[in-house]
């Protein structure tokens, strides 16, 4: 997520659709960078709030959802079935992985995991 977010943040002309999408590129790239850094920080701590973990995972899934939507639209509009469609399927895999992480994350305090509510 850090890599994709950094690519979107520092390359203003990644999104070519809709017109004026270079503004979206910076916003979405910053969103990916912040969410990725937050997930790494949460992953390195022993005690984390359960709600913070779920909020970051929801932010990650919405980031990947927006990213795969944009990749699919670029593939359709610019008729680039190679690279854009491959990035669509890669992003779809990441989206499904974040959904799996959300499903497997504890929503209540468990004795075997040291987390705060």
mmCIF file with all atom_site columns, C-alpha atoms in Angstrom:
data_model
loop_
_atom_site.group_PDB
_atom_site.id
_atom_site.type_symbol
_atom_site.label_atom_id
_atom_site.label_alt_id
_atom_site.label_comp_id
_atom_site.label_asym_id
_atom_site.label_entity_id
_atom_site.label_seq_id
_atom_site.pdbx_PDB_ins_code
_atom_site.Cartn_x
_atom_site.Cartn_y
_atom_site.Cartn_z
_atom_site.occupancy
_atom_site.B_iso_or_equiv
_atom_site.pdbx_formal_charge
_atom_site.auth_seq_id
_atom_site.auth_comp_id
_atom_site.auth_asym_id
_atom_site.auth_atom_id
_atom_site.pdbx_PDB_model_num
ATOM 1   C CA . UNK A 1 1   ? 0.000   0.000   0.000   1.00 0.00 ? 1   UNK A CA 1
ATOM 2   C CA . UNK A 1 2   ? 2.900   2.318   0.690   1.00 0.00 ? 2   UNK A CA 1
ATOM 3   C CA . UNK A 1 3   ? 4.318   1.655   -2.772  1.00 0.00 ? 3   UNK A CA 1
ATOM 4   C CA . UNK A 1 4   ? 1.060   2.276   -4.636  1.00 0.00 ? 4   UNK A CA 1
ATOM 5   C CA . UNK A 1 5   ? 0.252   5.286   -2.458  1.00 0.00 ? 5   UNK A CA 1
ATOM 6   C CA . UNK A 1 6   ? 3.706   6.761   -3.052  1.00 0.00 ? 6   UNK A CA 1
ATOM 7   C CA . UNK A 1 7   ? 3.418   6.177   -6.784  1.00 0.00 ? 7   UNK A CA 1
ATOM 8   C CA . UNK A 1 8   ? 0.063   7.945   -6.907  1.00 0.00 ? 8   UNK A CA 1
ATOM 9   C CA . UNK A 1 9   ? 1.235   10.796  -4.684  1.00 0.00 ? 9   UNK A CA 1
ATOM 10  C CA . UNK A 1 10  ? 4.463   11.583  -6.518  1.00 0.00 ? 10  UNK A CA 1
ATOM 11  C CA . UNK A 1 11  ? 3.292   10.961  -10.113 1.00 0.00 ? 11  UNK A CA 1
ATOM 12  C CA . UNK A 1 12  ? 0.567   13.488  -10.806 1.00 0.00 ? 12  UNK A CA 1
ATOM 13  C CA . UNK A 1 13  ? -0.389  12.161  -14.220 1.00 0.00 ? 13  UNK A CA 1
ATOM 14  C CA . UNK A 1 14  ? -1.119  8.563   -13.257 1.00 0.00 ? 14  UNK A CA 1
ATOM 15  C CA . UNK A 1 15  ? -4.892  8.962   -13.510 1.00 0.00 ? 15  UNK A CA 1
ATOM 16  C CA . UNK A 1 16  ? -5.955  10.302  -16.913 1.00 0.00 ? 16  UNK A CA 1
ATOM 17  C CA . UNK A 1 17  ? -9.691  9.936   -16.400 1.00 0.00 ? 17  UNK A CA 1
ATOM 18  C CA . UNK A 1 18  ? -11.882 11.755  -15.393 1.00 0.00 ? 18  UNK A CA 1
ATOM 19  C CA . UNK A 1 19  ? -10.566 15.124  -16.560 1.00 0.00 ? 19  UNK A CA 1
ATOM 20  C CA . UNK A 1 20  ? -8.738  16.847  -13.714 1.00 0.00 ? 20  UNK A CA 1
ATOM 21  C CA . UNK A 1 21  ? -7.904  13.533  -12.089 1.00 0.00 ? 21  UNK A CA 1
ATOM 22  C CA . UNK A 1 22  ? -4.385  14.642  -11.141 1.00 0.00 ? 22  UNK A CA 1
ATOM 23  C CA . UNK A 1 23  ? -5.930  16.157  -7.996  1.00 0.00 ? 23  UNK A CA 1
ATOM 24  C CA . UNK A 1 24  ? -7.421  12.758  -7.150  1.00 0.00 ? 24  UNK A CA 1
ATOM 25  C CA . UNK A 1 25  ? -4.023  11.160  -7.623  1.00 0.00 ? 25  UNK A CA 1
ATOM 26  C CA . UNK A 1 26  ? -2.473  13.228  -4.830  1.00 0.00 ? 26  UNK A CA 1
ATOM 27  C CA . UNK A 1 27  ? -5.434  12.718  -2.520  1.00 0.00 ? 27  UNK A CA 1
ATOM 28  C CA . UNK A 1 28  ? -5.634  8.964   -3.060  1.00 0.00 ? 28  UNK A CA 1
ATOM 29  C CA . UNK A 1 29  ? -1.846  8.631   -2.884  1.00 0.00 ? 29  UNK A CA 1
ATOM 30  C CA . UNK A 1 30  ? -1.749  10.458  0.447   1.00 0.00 ? 30  UNK A CA 1
ATOM 31  C CA . UNK A 1 31  ? -4.606  8.281   1.665   1.00 0.00 ? 31  UNK A CA 1
ATOM 32  C CA . UNK A 1 32  ? -2.657  5.143   0.741   1.00 0.00 ? 32  UNK A CA 1
ATOM 33  C CA . UNK A 1 33  ? 0.565   6.435   2.316   1.00 0.00 ? 33  UNK A CA 1
ATOM 34  C CA . UNK A 1 34  ? -1.126  7.372   5.599   1.00 0.00 ? 34  UNK A CA 1
ATOM 35  C CA . UNK A 1 35  ? -3.143  4.157   5.805   1.00 0.00 ? 35  UNK A CA 1
ATOM 36  C CA . UNK A 1 36  ? -0.121  2.008   4.960   1.00 0.00 ? 36  UNK A CA 1
ATOM 37  C CA . UNK A 1 37  ? 2.027   3.766   7.559   1.00 0.00 ? 37  UNK A CA 1
ATOM 38  C CA . UNK A 1 38  ? -0.769  3.385   10.114  1.00 0.00 ? 38  UNK A CA 1
ATOM 39  C CA . UNK A 1 39  ? -1.096  -0.334  9.406   1.00 0.00 ? 39  UNK A CA 1
ATOM 40  C CA . UNK A 1 40  ? 2.647   -0.821  9.828   1.00 0.00 ? 40  UNK A CA 1
ATOM 41  C CA . UNK A 1 41  ? 2.660   1.167   13.092  1.00 0.00 ? 41  UNK A CA 1
ATOM 42  C CA . UNK A 1 42  ? -0.298  -0.826  14.430  1.00 0.00 ? 42  UNK A CA 1
ATOM 43  C CA . UNK A 1 43  ? 1.309   -4.099  13.354  1.00 0.00 ? 43  UNK A CA 1
ATOM 44  C CA . UNK A 1 44  ? 4.489   -3.329  15.290  1.00 0.00 ? 44  UNK A CA 1
ATOM 45  C CA . UNK A 1 45  ? 2.736   -2.537  18.582  1.00 0.00 ? 45  UNK A CA 1
ATOM 46  C CA . UNK A 1 46  ? 1.732   -5.130  21.147  1.00 0.00 ? 46  UNK A CA 1
ATOM 47  C CA . UNK A 1 47  ? -1.247  -3.223  22.499  1.00 0.00 ? 47  UNK A CA 1
ATOM 48  C CA . UNK A 1 48  ? -3.583  -1.583  20.032  1.00 0.00 ? 48  UNK A CA 1
ATOM 49  C CA . UNK A 1 49  ? -7.211  -0.564  20.215  1.00 0.00 ? 49  UNK A CA 1
ATOM 50  C CA . UNK A 1 50  ? -9.429  -3.019  18.359  1.00 0.00 ? 50  UNK A CA 1
ATOM 51  C CA . UNK A 1 51  ? -11.464 -0.198  16.834  1.00 0.00 ? 51  UNK A CA 1
ATOM 52  C CA . UNK A 1 52  ? -8.333  1.468   15.427  1.00 0.00 ? 52  UNK A CA 1
ATOM 53  C CA . UNK A 1 53  ? -7.343  -1.789  13.778  1.00 0.00 ? 53  UNK A CA 1
ATOM 54  C CA . UNK A 1 54  ? -10.761 -2.156  12.162  1.00 0.00 ? 54  UNK A CA 1
ATOM 55  C CA . UNK A 1 55  ? -10.846 1.492   11.044  1.00 0.00 ? 55  UNK A CA 1
ATOM 56  C CA . UNK A 1 56  ? -7.451  1.144   9.356   1.00 0.00 ? 56  UNK A CA 1
ATOM 57  C CA . UNK A 1 57  ? -8.525  -2.067  7.642   1.00 0.00 ? 57  UNK A CA 1
ATOM 58  C CA . UNK A 1 58  ? -11.706 -0.399  6.382   1.00 0.00 ? 58  UNK A CA 1
ATOM 59  C CA . UNK A 1 59  ? -9.612  2.520   5.068   1.00 0.00 ? 59  UNK A CA 1
ATOM 60  C CA . UNK A 1 60  ? -7.339  0.007   3.337   1.00 0.00 ? 60  UNK A CA 1
ATOM 61  C CA . UNK A 1 61  ? -10.265 -1.800  1.725   1.00 0.00 ? 61  UNK A CA 1
ATOM 62  C CA . UNK A 1 62  ? -11.824 1.445   0.475   1.00 0.00 ? 62  UNK A CA 1
ATOM 63  C CA . UNK A 1 63  ? -8.436  2.509   -0.917  1.00 0.00 ? 63  UNK A CA 1
ATOM 64  C CA . UNK A 1 64  ? -8.104  -0.753  -2.853  1.00 0.00 ? 64  UNK A CA 1
ATOM 65  C CA . UNK A 1 65  ? -11.740 -0.564  -3.946  1.00 0.00 ? 65  UNK A CA 1
ATOM 66  C CA . UNK A 1 66  ? -11.234 2.901   -5.401  1.00 0.00 ? 66  UNK A CA 1
ATOM 67  C CA . UNK A 1 67  ? -7.939  1.859   -6.966  1.00 0.00 ? 67  UNK A CA 1
ATOM 68  C CA . UNK A 1 68  ? -9.383  -1.177  -8.757  1.00 0.00 ? 68  UNK A CA 1
ATOM 69  C CA . UNK A 1 69  ? -12.368 0.864   -9.945  1.00 0.00 ? 69  UNK A CA 1
ATOM 70  C CA . UNK A 1 70  ? -10.026 3.438   -11.494 1.00 0.00 ? 70  UNK A CA 1
ATOM 71  C CA . UNK A 1 71  ? -7.845  0.747   -13.069 1.00 0.00 ? 71  UNK A CA 1
ATOM 72  C CA . UNK A 1 72  ? -10.889 -0.955  -14.598 1.00 0.00 ? 72  UNK A CA 1
ATOM 73  C CA . UNK A 1 73  ? -12.253 2.336   -15.935 1.00 0.00 ? 73  UNK A CA 1
ATOM 74  C CA . UNK A 1 74  ? -8.865  3.218   -17.448 1.00 0.00 ? 74  UNK A CA 1
ATOM 75  C CA . UNK A 1 75  ? -8.727  -0.207  -19.062 1.00 0.00 ? 75  UNK A CA 1
ATOM 76  C CA . UNK A 1 76  ? -12.192 0.231   -20.582 1.00 0.00 ? 76  UNK A CA 1
ATOM 77  C CA . UNK A 1 77  ? -11.973 3.891   -21.618 1.00 0.00 ? 77  UNK A CA 1
ATOM 78  C CA . UNK A 1 78  ? -8.436  3.866   -23.027 1.00 0.00 ? 78  UNK A CA 1
ATOM 79  C CA . UNK A 1 79  ? -8.681  0.283   -24.280 1.00 0.00 ? 79  UNK A CA 1
ATOM 80  C CA . UNK A 1 80  ? -5.536  -0.861  -22.524 1.00 0.00 ? 80  UNK A CA 1
ATOM 81  C CA . UNK A 1 81  ? -6.350  -4.491  -21.744 1.00 0.00 ? 81  UNK A CA 1
ATOM 82  C CA . UNK A 1 82  ? -2.757  -5.303  -20.807 1.00 0.00 ? 82  UNK A CA 1
ATOM 83  C CA . UNK A 1 83  ? -1.235  -3.285  -17.999 1.00 0.00 ? 83  UNK A CA 1
ATOM 84  C CA . UNK A 1 84  ? -4.356  -1.661  -16.569 1.00 0.00 ? 84  UNK A CA 1
ATOM 85  C CA . UNK A 1 85  ? -6.309  -4.898  -16.492 1.00 0.00 ? 85  UNK A CA 1
ATOM 86  C CA . UNK A 1 86  ? -3.379  -6.677  -14.827 1.00 0.00 ? 86  UNK A CA 1
ATOM 87  C CA . UNK A 1 87  ? -3.265  -3.953  -12.175 1.00 0.00 ? 87  UNK A CA 1
ATOM 88  C CA . UNK A 1 88  ? -7.028  -4.344  -11.743 1.00 0.00 ? 88  UNK A CA 1
ATOM 89  C CA . UNK A 1 89  ? -6.648  -8.029  -10.895 1.00 0.00 ? 89  UNK A CA 1
ATOM 90  C CA . UNK A 1 90  ? -3.670  -7.330  -8.627  1.00 0.00 ? 90  UNK A CA 1
ATOM 91  C CA . UNK A 1 91  ? -5.689  -4.711  -6.736  1.00 0.00 ? 91  UNK A CA 1
ATOM 92  C CA . UNK A 1 92  ? -8.643  -7.082  -6.572  1.00 0.00 ? 92  UNK A CA 1
ATOM 93  C CA . UNK A 1 93  ? -6.403  -9.623  -4.862  1.00 0.00 ? 93  UNK A CA 1
ATOM 94  C CA . UNK A 1 94  ? -5.322  -7.009  -2.314  1.00 0.00 ? 94  UNK A CA 1
ATOM 95  C CA . UNK A 1 95  ? -8.949  -6.013  -1.766  1.00 0.00 ? 95  UNK A CA 1
ATOM 96  C CA . UNK A 1 96  ? -9.969  -9.611  -1.106  1.00 0.00 ? 96  UNK A CA 1
ATOM 97  C CA . UNK A 1 97  ? -6.995  -9.968  1.251   1.00 0.00 ? 97  UNK A CA 1
ATOM 98  C CA . UNK A 1 98  ? -8.107  -6.926  3.260   1.00 0.00 ? 98  UNK A CA 1
ATOM 99  C CA . UNK A 1 99  ? -11.649 -8.342  3.419   1.00 0.00 ? 99  UNK A CA 1
ATOM 100 C CA . UNK A 1 100 ? -10.187 -11.570 4.792   1.00 0.00 ? 100 UNK A CA 1
ATOM 101 C CA . UNK A 1 101 ? -8.167  -9.600  7.345   1.00 0.00 ? 101 UNK A CA 1
ATOM 102 C CA . UNK A 1 102 ? -11.298 -7.723  8.434   1.00 0.00 ? 102 UNK A CA 1
ATOM 103 C CA . UNK A 1 103 ? -13.195 -10.995 8.806   1.00 0.00 ? 103 UNK A CA 1
ATOM 104 C CA . UNK A 1 104 ? -10.422 -12.612 10.849  1.00 0.00 ? 104 UNK A CA 1
ATOM 105 C CA . UNK A 1 105 ? -9.751  -9.564  13.082  1.00 0.00 ? 105 UNK A CA 1
ATOM 106 C CA . UNK A 1 106 ? -11.089 -9.835  16.612  1.00 0.00 ? 106 UNK A CA 1
ATOM 107 C CA . UNK A 1 107 ? -13.996 -7.533  17.349  1.00 0.00 ? 107 UNK A CA 1
ATOM 108 C CA . UNK A 1 108 ? -14.020 -8.162  21.094  1.00 0.00 ? 108 UNK A CA 1
ATOM 109 C CA . UNK A 1 109 ? -11.268 -8.498  23.649  1.00 0.00 ? 109 UNK A CA 1
ATOM 110 C CA . UNK A 1 110 ? -9.833  -12.021 23.765  1.00 0.00 ? 110 UNK A CA 1
ATOM 111 C CA . UNK A 1 111 ? -7.617  -13.487 26.434  1.00 0.00 ? 111 UNK A CA 1
ATOM 112 C CA . UNK A 1 112 ? -5.055  -14.885 23.990  1.00 0.00 ? 112 UNK A CA 1
ATOM 113 C CA . UNK A 1 113 ? -4.470  -11.503 22.285  1.00 0.00 ? 113 UNK A CA 1
ATOM 114 C CA . UNK A 1 114 ? -3.196  -8.518  24.247  1.00 0.00 ? 114 UNK A CA 1
ATOM 115 C CA . UNK A 1 115 ? -5.378  -5.714  22.892  1.00 0.00 ? 115 UNK A CA 1
ATOM 116 C CA . UNK A 1 116 ? -7.379  -2.879  24.361  1.00 0.00 ? 116 UNK A CA 1
ATOM 117 C CA . UNK A 1 117 ? -10.985 -2.129  23.510  1.00 0.00 ? 117 UNK A CA 1
#
